[in-house]
Amino acid sequence: MGQPNGSAEHGFVLVGFSDRPRLEMVLFIVNFTLYSLAVLGNSTIILVCILDPGLHTPMYFFLANLSFLDLCFSTSCIPQMLVNLWGPHKTISYAGCVVQLFSFLTVGGVECLLLAVMAYDRYAAVCRPLHYTVIMHPRLCLQLLAVAWGSGLLNAIVMSPLTMTLPRCGRHRVNHFLCEMPALIKMACVDARAVELLGFAFAVLIVLLPLALILVSYGHIAAAVLRIKSAAGRWKAFNTCSSHLTVVSLFYGSIIYMYMQPGNSSSQDQGKFLTLFYNLVTPMLNPLIYTLRNKEVKGSLKKVMGRQ
């Protein structure tokens, strides 16, 4: 990958929240706390899913992978942001920026598709319970996960070089707290509409198409739940899917608002806080959502901790 306009030598300046110096220390404390909780919560989910044989099912296989992605998502940029918030220097090397952008695009794409796979898993559990183990066999689970990772990597392999090699005419100030694609494209001193359109096309495929699959899956699930005669049965089916629905709403709501607006019309400050939300708050909340709403996970936590 090329390193134009002296970027390789000087790297980039991540402006972040430096225009609000009084806010930086508050953000450091809040973000450090949230990041610590995200790492602890997601690491716990992964360990519990590995250590408890009772959780060696497709649902928890995908949940452990979601927690791993959340760890990667936050770790791709939050530590760098914390360093920049703490000290006067807001710099990141060119190589660091490349790694951050590539990781961000890969993990974000994989997570969108993994949430669609998890919706299909819930569809099979609720709508085809007698055939669930046949449908969601281990080989299919691995194939679906491979498709998700392949799609995320393809997005990053295509968009990262195109974004990083745009001429910037010496500009090195990124108006964000991370090397994010829209902020880097805006720094270009040439017409970058072709790159923006390609990025939008990938967003449709990686964000909107999986969302459509999620909505179709939950449409079938809702129809199946309404056919259940007993209130207890309906509640059990709803409870099976409620955690995933909550996670989908949090993640996709912020992603769509951020990336699917024509011309990226949201304000810079709004964009920074939205990015912070889906990059830190959502990964921190996901383990809580799954543990507080899931008796199996809570039971496994007690077993692993030696309380049973």
Short mmCIF file of C-alpha atoms in Angstrom, two decimals:
data_model
loop_
_atom_site.label_atom_id
_atom_site.label_comp_id
_atom_site.label_asym_id
_atom_site.label_seq_id
_atom_site.Cartn_x
_atom_site.Cartn_y
_atom_site.Cartn_z
CA MET A 1 0.00 0.00 0.00
CA GLY A 2 1.33 3.41 -0.92
CA GLN A 3 2.13 6.13 1.57
CA PRO A 4 1.39 9.41 -0.17
CA ASN A 5 2.05 13.02 0.72
CA GLY A 6 4.50 12.44 3.52
CA SER A 7 1.89 10.59 5.58
CA ALA A 8 4.28 7.70 6.23
CA GLU A 9 6.86 9.99 7.77
CA HIS A 10 4.58 12.14 9.93
CA GLY A 11 1.57 9.92 10.47
CA PHE A 12 -1.74 11.52 11.34
CA VAL A 13 -3.13 13.74 14.07
CA LEU A 14 -6.37 12.42 15.54
CA VAL A 15 -8.21 15.60 16.48
CA GLY A 16 -10.74 13.72 18.57
CA PHE A 17 -12.19 15.93 21.28
CA SER A 18 -9.20 18.28 21.55
CA ASP A 19 -11.47 21.25 20.80
CA ARG A 20 -13.05 20.55 24.20
CA PRO A 21 -10.08 20.13 26.54
CA ARG A 22 -12.23 20.21 29.68
CA LEU A 23 -14.19 17.24 28.35
CA GLU A 24 -11.13 15.10 27.65
CA MET A 25 -10.42 13.98 31.24
CA VAL A 26 -14.09 13.18 31.83
CA LEU A 27 -14.14 11.16 28.62
CA PHE A 28 -10.92 9.38 29.63
CA ILE A 29 -12.42 8.25 32.95
CA VAL A 30 -15.77 7.24 31.43
CA ASN A 31 -14.25 5.46 28.43
CA PHE A 32 -11.60 3.68 30.50
CA THR A 33 -14.35 2.39 32.81
CA LEU A 34 -16.60 1.29 29.92
CA TYR A 35 -13.69 -0.34 28.08
CA SER A 36 -12.65 -2.26 31.22
CA LEU A 37 -16.24 -3.48 31.67
CA ALA A 38 -16.43 -4.45 27.98
CA VAL A 39 -13.20 -6.47 28.21
CA LEU A 40 -14.25 -8.15 31.47
CA GLY A 41 -17.81 -8.91 30.32
CA ASN A 42 -16.95 -10.27 26.89
CA SER A 43 -13.98 -12.28 28.18
CA THR A 44 -16.29 -13.83 30.79
CA ILE A 45 -18.87 -14.79 28.14
CA ILE A 46 -16.17 -16.43 26.00
CA LEU A 47 -14.71 -18.39 28.93
CA VAL A 48 -18.13 -19.54 30.15
CA CYS A 49 -19.13 -20.71 26.66
CA ILE A 50 -15.86 -22.65 26.38
CA LEU A 51 -15.76 -24.14 29.89
CA ASP A 52 -19.40 -25.23 30.29
CA PRO A 53 -20.25 -28.24 28.07
CA GLY A 54 -23.93 -27.36 28.47
CA LEU A 55 -23.32 -24.25 26.36
CA HIS A 56 -21.67 -26.11 23.48
CA THR A 57 -24.63 -25.38 21.20
CA PRO A 58 -24.91 -23.26 18.02
CA MET A 59 -26.51 -20.34 19.89
CA TYR A 60 -23.65 -20.04 22.36
CA PHE A 61 -21.02 -20.78 19.72
CA PHE A 62 -22.22 -17.66 17.89
CA LEU A 63 -22.53 -15.72 21.16
CA ALA A 64 -18.89 -16.48 22.03
CA ASN A 65 -17.86 -15.29 18.56
CA LEU A 66 -19.94 -12.11 19.00
CA SER A 67 -18.12 -11.43 22.28
CA PHE A 68 -14.77 -12.01 20.55
CA LEU A 69 -15.75 -9.53 17.82
CA ASP A 70 -16.83 -6.97 20.42
CA LEU A 71 -13.42 -7.31 22.09
CA CYS A 72 -11.68 -6.79 18.75
CA PHE A 73 -14.00 -3.91 17.84
CA SER A 74 -13.27 -1.94 21.00
CA THR A 75 -9.57 -2.85 21.17
CA SER A 76 -9.01 -1.71 17.57
CA CYS A 77 -9.26 1.95 18.59
CA ILE A 78 -10.19 2.58 22.26
CA PRO A 79 -6.66 2.08 23.74
CA GLN A 80 -5.26 4.58 21.19
CA MET A 81 -8.04 7.00 22.02
CA LEU A 82 -7.33 6.69 25.76
CA VAL A 83 -3.64 7.44 25.16
CA ASN A 84 -4.57 10.51 23.12
CA LEU A 85 -7.08 11.71 25.71
CA TRP A 86 -4.53 11.38 28.51
CA GLY A 87 -1.64 13.26 26.91
CA PRO A 88 -1.05 16.32 24.76
CA HIS A 89 0.00 14.31 21.69
CA LYS A 90 -2.84 13.10 19.47
CA THR A 91 -0.74 11.36 16.84
CA ILE A 92 -0.96 7.92 15.24
CA SER A 93 1.58 6.47 12.82
CA TYR A 94 0.67 5.77 9.21
CA ALA A 95 1.01 2.02 9.84
CA GLY A 96 -1.10 2.32 12.98
CA CYS A 97 -3.79 4.14 11.02
CA VAL A 98 -3.78 1.41 8.34
CA VAL A 99 -4.12 -1.34 10.95
CA GLN A 100 -6.88 0.55 12.75
CA LEU A 101 -8.89 1.17 9.57
CA PHE A 102 -8.46 -2.41 8.32
CA SER A 103 -9.45 -3.88 11.71
CA PHE A 104 -12.42 -1.55 12.03
CA LEU A 105 -13.79 -2.38 8.57
CA THR A 106 -13.21 -6.12 8.99
CA VAL A 107 -14.72 -6.55 12.44
CA GLY A 108 -17.63 -4.20 11.76
CA GLY A 109 -18.54 -6.13 8.61
CA VAL A 110 -18.23 -9.52 10.31
CA GLU A 111 -20.42 -8.40 13.22
CA CYS A 112 -23.21 -7.22 10.90
CA LEU A 113 -23.28 -10.61 9.18
CA LEU A 114 -22.89 -12.58 12.42
CA LEU A 115 -25.99 -10.90 13.84
CA ALA A 116 -27.88 -12.08 10.73
CA VAL A 117 -26.56 -15.62 11.27
CA MET A 118 -27.71 -15.48 14.90
CA ALA A 119 -31.18 -14.41 13.73
CA TYR A 120 -31.32 -17.44 11.42
CA ASP A 121 -30.28 -19.63 14.37
CA ARG A 122 -33.19 -18.22 16.43
CA TYR A 123 -35.54 -18.79 13.47
CA ALA A 124 -34.51 -22.46 13.34
CA ALA A 125 -34.90 -22.82 17.13
CA VAL A 126 -38.40 -21.29 17.27
CA CYS A 127 -39.91 -22.22 13.89
CA ARG A 128 -38.25 -25.62 13.32
CA PRO A 129 -37.56 -26.92 16.85
CA LEU A 130 -37.82 -30.62 15.94
CA HIS A 131 -35.27 -30.21 13.15
CA TYR A 132 -33.03 -27.67 14.91
CA THR A 133 -30.07 -29.98 15.55
CA VAL A 134 -30.22 -31.25 11.97
CA ILE A 135 -30.41 -27.74 10.47
CA MET A 136 -27.80 -26.09 12.69
CA HIS A 137 -25.18 -28.82 12.54
CA PRO A 138 -21.56 -27.92 13.43
CA ARG A 139 -20.37 -27.88 9.82
CA LEU A 140 -23.04 -25.34 8.81
CA CYS A 141 -22.19 -23.16 11.82
CA LEU A 142 -18.53 -23.07 10.78
CA GLN A 143 -19.49 -22.35 7.15
CA LEU A 144 -21.75 -19.44 8.16
CA LEU A 145 -19.00 -18.03 10.37
CA ALA A 146 -16.49 -18.38 7.51
CA VAL A 147 -18.83 -16.49 5.15
CA ALA A 148 -19.17 -13.68 7.73
CA TRP A 149 -15.39 -13.39 8.15
CA GLY A 150 -14.76 -13.65 4.42
CA SER A 151 -17.21 -10.83 3.68
CA GLY A 152 -15.74 -8.58 6.38
CA LEU A 153 -12.20 -9.21 5.12
CA LEU A 154 -13.24 -8.52 1.52
CA ASN A 155 -14.72 -5.19 2.57
CA ALA A 156 -11.49 -4.23 4.35
CA ILE A 157 -9.18 -5.52 1.59
CA VAL A 158 -11.00 -3.41 -1.02
CA MET A 159 -11.80 -0.24 0.92
CA SER A 160 -8.67 0.18 3.07
CA PRO A 161 -6.16 0.66 0.19
CA LEU A 162 -8.58 2.87 -1.76
CA THR A 163 -9.09 5.07 1.29
CA MET A 164 -5.46 5.28 2.41
CA THR A 165 -4.03 6.03 -1.04
CA LEU A 166 -6.30 9.01 -1.75
CA PRO A 167 -4.15 12.16 -2.31
CA ARG A 168 -4.36 14.45 0.72
CA CYS A 169 -1.96 17.23 -0.34
CA GLY A 170 -0.15 17.24 2.99
CA ARG A 171 -3.27 17.16 5.16
CA HIS A 172 -2.73 14.97 8.20
CA ARG A 173 -5.39 16.10 10.71
CA VAL A 174 -8.17 13.50 11.02
CA ASN A 175 -11.29 15.09 12.47
CA HIS A 176 -12.10 12.03 14.56
CA PHE A 177 -10.69 10.00 17.44
CA LEU A 178 -9.85 7.06 15.15
CA CYS A 179 -8.86 6.39 11.54
CA GLU A 180 -12.39 5.93 10.27
CA MET A 181 -13.16 5.69 6.55
CA PRO A 182 -15.56 8.70 6.16
CA ALA A 183 -13.19 11.01 8.07
CA LEU A 184 -10.20 9.90 5.98
CA ILE A 185 -12.11 10.28 2.71
CA LYS A 186 -13.09 13.85 3.67
CA MET A 187 -9.38 14.73 3.90
CA ALA A 188 -8.83 13.99 0.19
CA CYS A 189 -7.87 16.92 -2.02
CA VAL A 190 -9.36 15.23 -5.10
CA ASP A 191 -12.87 14.17 -6.06
CA ALA A 192 -13.46 11.03 -3.95
CA ARG A 193 -17.08 10.40 -4.93
CA ALA A 194 -16.19 7.10 -6.62
CA VAL A 195 -14.66 5.79 -3.37
CA GLU A 196 -17.66 7.07 -1.40
CA LEU A 197 -20.08 5.34 -3.78
CA LEU A 198 -18.15 2.06 -3.55
CA GLY A 199 -18.15 2.36 0.25
CA PHE A 200 -21.91 2.97 0.15
CA ALA A 201 -22.38 -0.11 -2.05
CA PHE A 202 -20.44 -2.24 0.44
CA ALA A 203 -22.52 -0.74 3.25
CA VAL A 204 -25.72 -1.81 1.47
CA LEU A 205 -24.39 -5.37 1.07
CA ILE A 206 -22.86 -5.69 4.53
CA VAL A 207 -25.31 -3.61 6.58
CA LEU A 208 -28.70 -3.49 4.86
CA LEU A 209 -28.78 -6.98 3.32
CA PRO A 210 -28.06 -8.74 6.65
CA LEU A 211 -30.62 -6.43 8.32
CA ALA A 212 -33.21 -7.50 5.74
CA LEU A 213 -32.42 -11.15 6.53
CA ILE A 214 -32.80 -10.41 10.24
CA LEU A 215 -36.20 -8.78 9.67
CA VAL A 216 -37.39 -11.72 7.53
CA SER A 217 -36.25 -14.20 10.20
CA TYR A 218 -38.05 -12.32 12.95
CA GLY A 219 -41.14 -11.95 10.77
CA HIS A 220 -41.34 -15.75 10.63
CA ILE A 221 -40.57 -15.97 14.35
CA ALA A 222 -43.34 -13.48 15.20
CA ALA A 223 -45.85 -15.45 13.11
CA ALA A 224 -44.79 -18.69 14.84
CA VAL A 225 -45.05 -17.12 18.31
CA LEU A 226 -48.57 -15.82 17.58
CA ARG A 227 -49.65 -19.38 16.70
CA ILE A 228 -48.59 -20.65 20.13
CA LYS A 229 -51.72 -21.04 22.24
CA SER A 230 -50.27 -20.90 25.75
CA ALA A 231 -49.06 -17.63 27.24
CA ALA A 232 -46.14 -19.47 28.87
CA GLY A 233 -45.06 -20.86 25.51
CA ARG A 234 -45.25 -17.45 23.85
CA TRP A 235 -43.19 -15.89 26.65
CA LYS A 236 -40.54 -18.62 26.40
CA ALA A 237 -40.24 -18.12 22.65
CA PHE A 238 -40.07 -14.34 23.05
CA ASN A 239 -37.45 -14.63 25.79
CA THR A 240 -35.35 -16.83 23.49
CA CYS A 241 -35.08 -13.99 20.98
CA SER A 242 -35.34 -10.82 23.09
CA SER A 243 -31.62 -10.56 23.92
CA HIS A 244 -30.61 -10.82 20.28
CA LEU A 245 -33.28 -8.33 19.22
CA THR A 246 -31.99 -5.82 21.77
CA VAL A 247 -28.39 -6.21 20.56
CA VAL A 248 -29.47 -5.87 16.91
CA SER A 249 -31.43 -2.70 17.70
CA LEU A 250 -28.50 -1.06 19.50
CA PHE A 251 -25.87 -1.99 16.92
CA TYR A 252 -27.79 -1.51 13.70
CA GLY A 253 -29.59 1.62 14.87
CA SER A 254 -26.34 3.54 15.38
CA ILE A 255 -24.59 2.01 12.33
CA ILE A 256 -27.41 2.88 9.91
CA TYR A 257 -27.79 6.39 11.28
CA MET A 258 -24.05 6.92 10.95
CA TYR A 259 -23.26 5.39 7.55
CA MET A 260 -26.44 5.23 5.48
CA GLN A 261 -27.12 8.96 5.27
CA PRO A 262 -26.44 10.49 1.83
CA GLY A 263 -23.20 12.45 1.92
CA ASN A 264 -22.66 11.51 5.56
CA SER A 265 -24.74 14.50 6.58
CA SER A 266 -24.49 14.07 10.35
CA SER A 267 -22.38 16.64 12.22
CA GLN A 268 -18.80 15.81 13.16
CA ASP A 269 -19.47 15.83 16.91
CA GLN A 270 -22.58 13.72 16.46
CA GLY A 271 -20.58 11.28 14.35
CA LYS A 272 -17.86 10.98 16.99
CA PHE A 273 -20.30 10.19 19.78
CA LEU A 274 -22.25 7.73 17.60
CA THR A 275 -18.99 5.95 16.72
CA LEU A 276 -18.11 5.86 20.40
CA PHE A 277 -21.53 4.37 21.14
CA TYR A 278 -21.35 1.40 18.77
CA ASN A 279 -17.62 0.93 19.32
CA LEU A 280 -17.66 0.97 23.12
CA VAL A 281 -21.10 1.23 24.73
CA THR A 282 -22.69 -1.58 22.68
CA PRO A 283 -19.81 -4.06 23.32
CA MET A 284 -20.04 -3.19 27.03
CA LEU A 285 -23.84 -3.73 27.11
CA ASN A 286 -23.97 -6.97 25.10
CA PRO A 287 -22.67 -9.28 27.89
CA LEU A 288 -25.09 -7.65 30.36
CA ILE A 289 -28.01 -8.10 27.97
CA TYR A 290 -27.27 -11.78 27.45
CA THR A 291 -26.53 -12.59 31.11
CA LEU A 292 -29.42 -10.62 32.67
CA ARG A 293 -31.98 -12.12 30.28
CA ASN A 294 -30.59 -15.65 30.01
CA LYS A 295 -31.01 -18.23 32.76
CA GLU A 296 -28.62 -20.69 31.11
CA VAL A 297 -25.76 -18.18 31.03
CA LYS A 298 -26.42 -17.11 34.62
CA GLY A 299 -26.48 -20.77 35.70
CA SER A 300 -23.23 -21.45 33.87
CA LEU A 301 -21.61 -18.41 35.46
CA LYS A 302 -22.50 -19.78 38.91
CA LYS A 303 -21.08 -23.20 38.00
CA VAL A 304 -17.83 -21.77 36.65
CA MET A 305 -17.46 -19.55 39.73
CA GLY A 306 -17.97 -22.58 41.98
CA ARG A 307 -21.31 -21.57 43.46
CA GLN A 308 -22.98 -24.83 42.44
#
